CSV table of C-alpha atoms in Angstrom, one decimal:
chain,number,residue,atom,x,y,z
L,1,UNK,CA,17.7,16.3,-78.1
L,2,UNK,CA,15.0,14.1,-78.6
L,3,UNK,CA,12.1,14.4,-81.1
L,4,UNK,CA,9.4,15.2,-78.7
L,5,UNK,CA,10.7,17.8,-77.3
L,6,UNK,CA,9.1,19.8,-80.5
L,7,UNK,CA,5.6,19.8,-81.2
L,8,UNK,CA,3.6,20.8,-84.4
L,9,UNK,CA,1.5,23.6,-84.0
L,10,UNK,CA,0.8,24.3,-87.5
L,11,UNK,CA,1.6,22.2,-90.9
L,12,UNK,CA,1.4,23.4,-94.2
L,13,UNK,CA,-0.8,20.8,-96.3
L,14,UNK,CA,-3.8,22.2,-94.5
L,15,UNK,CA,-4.0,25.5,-96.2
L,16,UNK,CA,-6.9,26.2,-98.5
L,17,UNK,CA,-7.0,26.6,-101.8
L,18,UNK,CA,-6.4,29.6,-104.5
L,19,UNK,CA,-10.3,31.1,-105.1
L,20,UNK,CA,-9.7,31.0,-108.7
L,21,UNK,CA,-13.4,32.3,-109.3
L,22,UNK,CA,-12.7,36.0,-107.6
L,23,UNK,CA,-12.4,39.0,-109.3
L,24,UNK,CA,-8.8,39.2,-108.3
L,25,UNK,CA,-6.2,36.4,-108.3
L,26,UNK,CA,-5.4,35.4,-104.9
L,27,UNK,CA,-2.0,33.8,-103.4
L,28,UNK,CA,-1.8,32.2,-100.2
L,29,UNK,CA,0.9,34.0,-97.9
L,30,UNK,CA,1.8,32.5,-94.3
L,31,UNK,CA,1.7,35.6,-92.1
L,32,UNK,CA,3.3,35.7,-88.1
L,33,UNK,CA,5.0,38.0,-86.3
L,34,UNK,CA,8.2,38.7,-84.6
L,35,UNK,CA,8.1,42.1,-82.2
L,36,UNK,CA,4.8,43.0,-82.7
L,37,UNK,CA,5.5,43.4,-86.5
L,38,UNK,CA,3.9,41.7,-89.4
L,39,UNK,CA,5.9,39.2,-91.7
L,40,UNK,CA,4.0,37.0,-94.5
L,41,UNK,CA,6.0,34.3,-96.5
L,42,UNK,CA,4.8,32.3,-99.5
L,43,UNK,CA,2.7,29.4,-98.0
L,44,UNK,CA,4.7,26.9,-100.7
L,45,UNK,CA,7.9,27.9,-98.8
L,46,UNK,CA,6.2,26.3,-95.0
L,47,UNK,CA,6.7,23.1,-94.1
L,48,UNK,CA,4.9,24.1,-90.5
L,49,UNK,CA,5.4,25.3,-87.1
L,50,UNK,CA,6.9,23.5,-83.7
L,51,UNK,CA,7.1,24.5,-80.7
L,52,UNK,CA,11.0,24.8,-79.8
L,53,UNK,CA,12.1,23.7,-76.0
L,54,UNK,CA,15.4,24.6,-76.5
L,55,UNK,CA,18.4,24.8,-79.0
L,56,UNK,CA,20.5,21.5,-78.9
L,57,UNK,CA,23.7,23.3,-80.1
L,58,UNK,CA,24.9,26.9,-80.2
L,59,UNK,CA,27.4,28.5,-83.0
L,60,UNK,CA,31.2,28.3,-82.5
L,61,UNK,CA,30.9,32.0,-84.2
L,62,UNK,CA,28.8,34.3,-86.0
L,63,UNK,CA,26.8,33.1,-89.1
L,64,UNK,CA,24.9,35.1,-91.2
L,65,UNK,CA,22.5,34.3,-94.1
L,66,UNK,CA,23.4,35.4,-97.7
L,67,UNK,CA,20.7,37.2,-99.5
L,68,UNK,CA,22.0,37.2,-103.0
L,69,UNK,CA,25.5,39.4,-103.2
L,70,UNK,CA,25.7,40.2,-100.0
L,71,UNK,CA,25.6,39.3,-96.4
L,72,UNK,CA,22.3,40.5,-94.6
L,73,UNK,CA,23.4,42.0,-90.6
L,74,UNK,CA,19.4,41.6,-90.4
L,75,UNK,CA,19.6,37.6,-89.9
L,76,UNK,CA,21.0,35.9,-87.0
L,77,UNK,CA,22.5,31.7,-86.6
L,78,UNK,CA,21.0,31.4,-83.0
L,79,UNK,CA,21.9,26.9,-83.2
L,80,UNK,CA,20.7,23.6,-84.1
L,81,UNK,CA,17.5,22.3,-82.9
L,82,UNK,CA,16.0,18.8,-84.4
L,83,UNK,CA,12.6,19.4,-86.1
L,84,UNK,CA,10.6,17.7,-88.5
L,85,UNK,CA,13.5,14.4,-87.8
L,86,UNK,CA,16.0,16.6,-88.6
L,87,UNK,CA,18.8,18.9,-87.4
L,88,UNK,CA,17.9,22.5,-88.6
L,89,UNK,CA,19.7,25.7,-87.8
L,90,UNK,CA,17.4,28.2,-86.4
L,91,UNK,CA,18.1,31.7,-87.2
L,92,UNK,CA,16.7,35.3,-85.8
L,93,UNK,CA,15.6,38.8,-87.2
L,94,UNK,CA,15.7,40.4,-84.0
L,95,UNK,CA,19.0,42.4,-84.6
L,96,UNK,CA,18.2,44.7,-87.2
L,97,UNK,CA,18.8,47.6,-85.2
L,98,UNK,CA,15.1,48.1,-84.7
L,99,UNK,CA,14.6,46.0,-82.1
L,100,UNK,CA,15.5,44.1,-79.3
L,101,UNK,CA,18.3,42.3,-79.4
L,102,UNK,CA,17.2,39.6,-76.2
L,103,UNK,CA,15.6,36.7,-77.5
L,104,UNK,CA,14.2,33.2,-76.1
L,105,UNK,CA,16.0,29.8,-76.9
L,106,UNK,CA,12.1,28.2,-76.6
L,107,UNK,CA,9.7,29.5,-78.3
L,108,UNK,CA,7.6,28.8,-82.2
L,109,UNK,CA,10.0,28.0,-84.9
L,110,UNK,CA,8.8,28.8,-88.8
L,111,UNK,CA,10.4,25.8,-90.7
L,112,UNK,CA,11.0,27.1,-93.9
L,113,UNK,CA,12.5,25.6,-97.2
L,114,UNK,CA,13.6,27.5,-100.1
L,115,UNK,CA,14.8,24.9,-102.4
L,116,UNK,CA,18.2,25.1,-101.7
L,117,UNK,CA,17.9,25.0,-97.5
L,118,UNK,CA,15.1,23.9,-94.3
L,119,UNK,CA,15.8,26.4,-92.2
L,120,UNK,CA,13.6,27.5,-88.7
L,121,UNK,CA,13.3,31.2,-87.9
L,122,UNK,CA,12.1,32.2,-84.6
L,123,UNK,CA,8.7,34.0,-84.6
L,124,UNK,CA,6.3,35.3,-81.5
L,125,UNK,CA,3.3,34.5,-83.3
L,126,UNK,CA,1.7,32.6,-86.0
L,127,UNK,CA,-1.6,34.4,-87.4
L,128,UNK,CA,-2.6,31.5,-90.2
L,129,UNK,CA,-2.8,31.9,-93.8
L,130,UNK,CA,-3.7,35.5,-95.7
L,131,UNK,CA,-5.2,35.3,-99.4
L,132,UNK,CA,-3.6,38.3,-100.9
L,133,UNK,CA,-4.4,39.7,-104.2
L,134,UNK,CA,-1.1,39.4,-106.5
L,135,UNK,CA,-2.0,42.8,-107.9
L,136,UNK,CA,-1.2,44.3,-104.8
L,137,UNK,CA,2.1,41.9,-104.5
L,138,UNK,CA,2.8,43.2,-108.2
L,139,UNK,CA,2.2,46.8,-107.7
L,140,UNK,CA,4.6,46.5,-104.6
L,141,UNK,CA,7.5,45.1,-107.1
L,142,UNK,CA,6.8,47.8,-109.8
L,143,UNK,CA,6.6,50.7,-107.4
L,144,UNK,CA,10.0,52.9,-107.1
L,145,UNK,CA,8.8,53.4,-103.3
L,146,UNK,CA,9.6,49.8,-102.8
L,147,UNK,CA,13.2,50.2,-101.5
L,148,UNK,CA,13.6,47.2,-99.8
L,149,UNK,CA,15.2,47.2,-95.9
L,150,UNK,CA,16.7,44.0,-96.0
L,151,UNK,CA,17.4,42.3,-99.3
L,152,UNK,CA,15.1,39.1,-97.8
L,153,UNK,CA,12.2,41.7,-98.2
L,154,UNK,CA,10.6,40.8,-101.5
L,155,UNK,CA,8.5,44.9,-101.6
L,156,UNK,CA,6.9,47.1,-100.1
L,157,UNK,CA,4.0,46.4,-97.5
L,158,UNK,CA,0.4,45.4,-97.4
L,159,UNK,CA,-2.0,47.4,-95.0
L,160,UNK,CA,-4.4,45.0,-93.2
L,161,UNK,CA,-6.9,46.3,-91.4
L,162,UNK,CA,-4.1,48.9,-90.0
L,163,UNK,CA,-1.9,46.8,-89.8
L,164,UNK,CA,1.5,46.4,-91.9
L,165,UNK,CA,2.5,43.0,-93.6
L,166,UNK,CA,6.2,42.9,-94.7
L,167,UNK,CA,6.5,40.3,-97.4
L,168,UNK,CA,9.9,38.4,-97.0
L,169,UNK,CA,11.2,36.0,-99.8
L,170,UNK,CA,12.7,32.7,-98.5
L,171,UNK,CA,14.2,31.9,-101.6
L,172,UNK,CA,17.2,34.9,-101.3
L,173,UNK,CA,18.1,33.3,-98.1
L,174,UNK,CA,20.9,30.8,-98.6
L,175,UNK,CA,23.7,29.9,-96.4
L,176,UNK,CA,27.2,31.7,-97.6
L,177,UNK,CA,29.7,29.0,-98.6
L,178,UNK,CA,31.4,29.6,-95.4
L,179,UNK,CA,29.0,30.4,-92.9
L,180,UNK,CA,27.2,27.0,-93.3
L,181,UNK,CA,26.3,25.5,-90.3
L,182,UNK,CA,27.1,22.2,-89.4
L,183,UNK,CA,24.1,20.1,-88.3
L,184,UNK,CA,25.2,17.2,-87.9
L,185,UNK,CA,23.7,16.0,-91.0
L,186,UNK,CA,22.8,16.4,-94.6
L,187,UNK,CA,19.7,18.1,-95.3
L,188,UNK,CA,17.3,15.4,-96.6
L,189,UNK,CA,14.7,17.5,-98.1
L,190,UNK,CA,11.3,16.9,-97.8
């Protein structure tokens, strides 16, 4: 697959800085959707977004992400697209149960790193950068409402305007020791 066959449509260095003057701190949150629902990551774990023409390799099998202990049924090994000069495996939420389970091979791709992994995870639509107060972030942690779904869910959710943010944490997503993909190559980090 060649390089230009995935675009940037959005790049992390440009997000804007932490308003250390407010009242409340603030943390910078990367928010996009999959299904018409609301996800928001931590804006240090974004290297951007592509546009995805297609996959350039599918899995020989099933692979799942490990979130900590155990094996999450909520994300999905969908294959092996080059972005950002490398081969990434791109992975799905869609088959939680909750929602469809037809997805597109094109479409936006999340590149995410966690400090172990770069990862892409296929999203429907990226909103842009959310300042969100860490009290709210802490109160979700604290609160014994905050049963998580998915272990990848950091806590609870953040009402915007209506509508619901679900805060996912990249850094519980790591490949299981034998469900890594091969890509082809070594992940070279950033």
């Amino acid at each position: 697959m060649s390089l230009n066959q995935n675009s940037l449509v959005f790049q992390a260095s440009g997000a804007p800085k932490l308003n250390s003057s407010s009242a409340h701190i603030l943390k910078s949150y990367f928010v996009f959707m999959i299904n018409n629902i609301n996800y928001a990551v931590p804006i240090s774990s974004v290297i951007g977004v592509y546009k995805m023409d297609r996959l350039s390799s599918l899995p020989s099998g099933p692979k799942l992400l490990k979130t900590e202990q155990k094996t999450s049924s909520a994300v999905y090994l969908l294959g092996i697209s080059v972005i950002c000069e490398q081969a990434l495996p791109i992975v799905s939420f869609r088959q939680t149960g909750a929602e469809p389970i037809h997805f597109e091979k094109t479409g936006l791709v999340l590149v995410l790193e966690n400090g172990i992994d770069r990862f892409g995870l296929l999203i429907d639509k990226a909103k842009g950068i959310y300042e969100i107060p860490i009290r709210i972030i802490d109160s979700f942690a604290k609160s014994p409402s905050a049963t998580n779904l998915f272990p990848t869910y950091t806590a609870g959710v953040w009402e915007d305007g209506g509508a619901p943010i679900w805060f996912l944490n990249p850094e519980k997503m790591v490949w299981a020791e034998d469900s890594r993909p091969d890509s082809g190559g070594e992940n070279n980090g950033a």
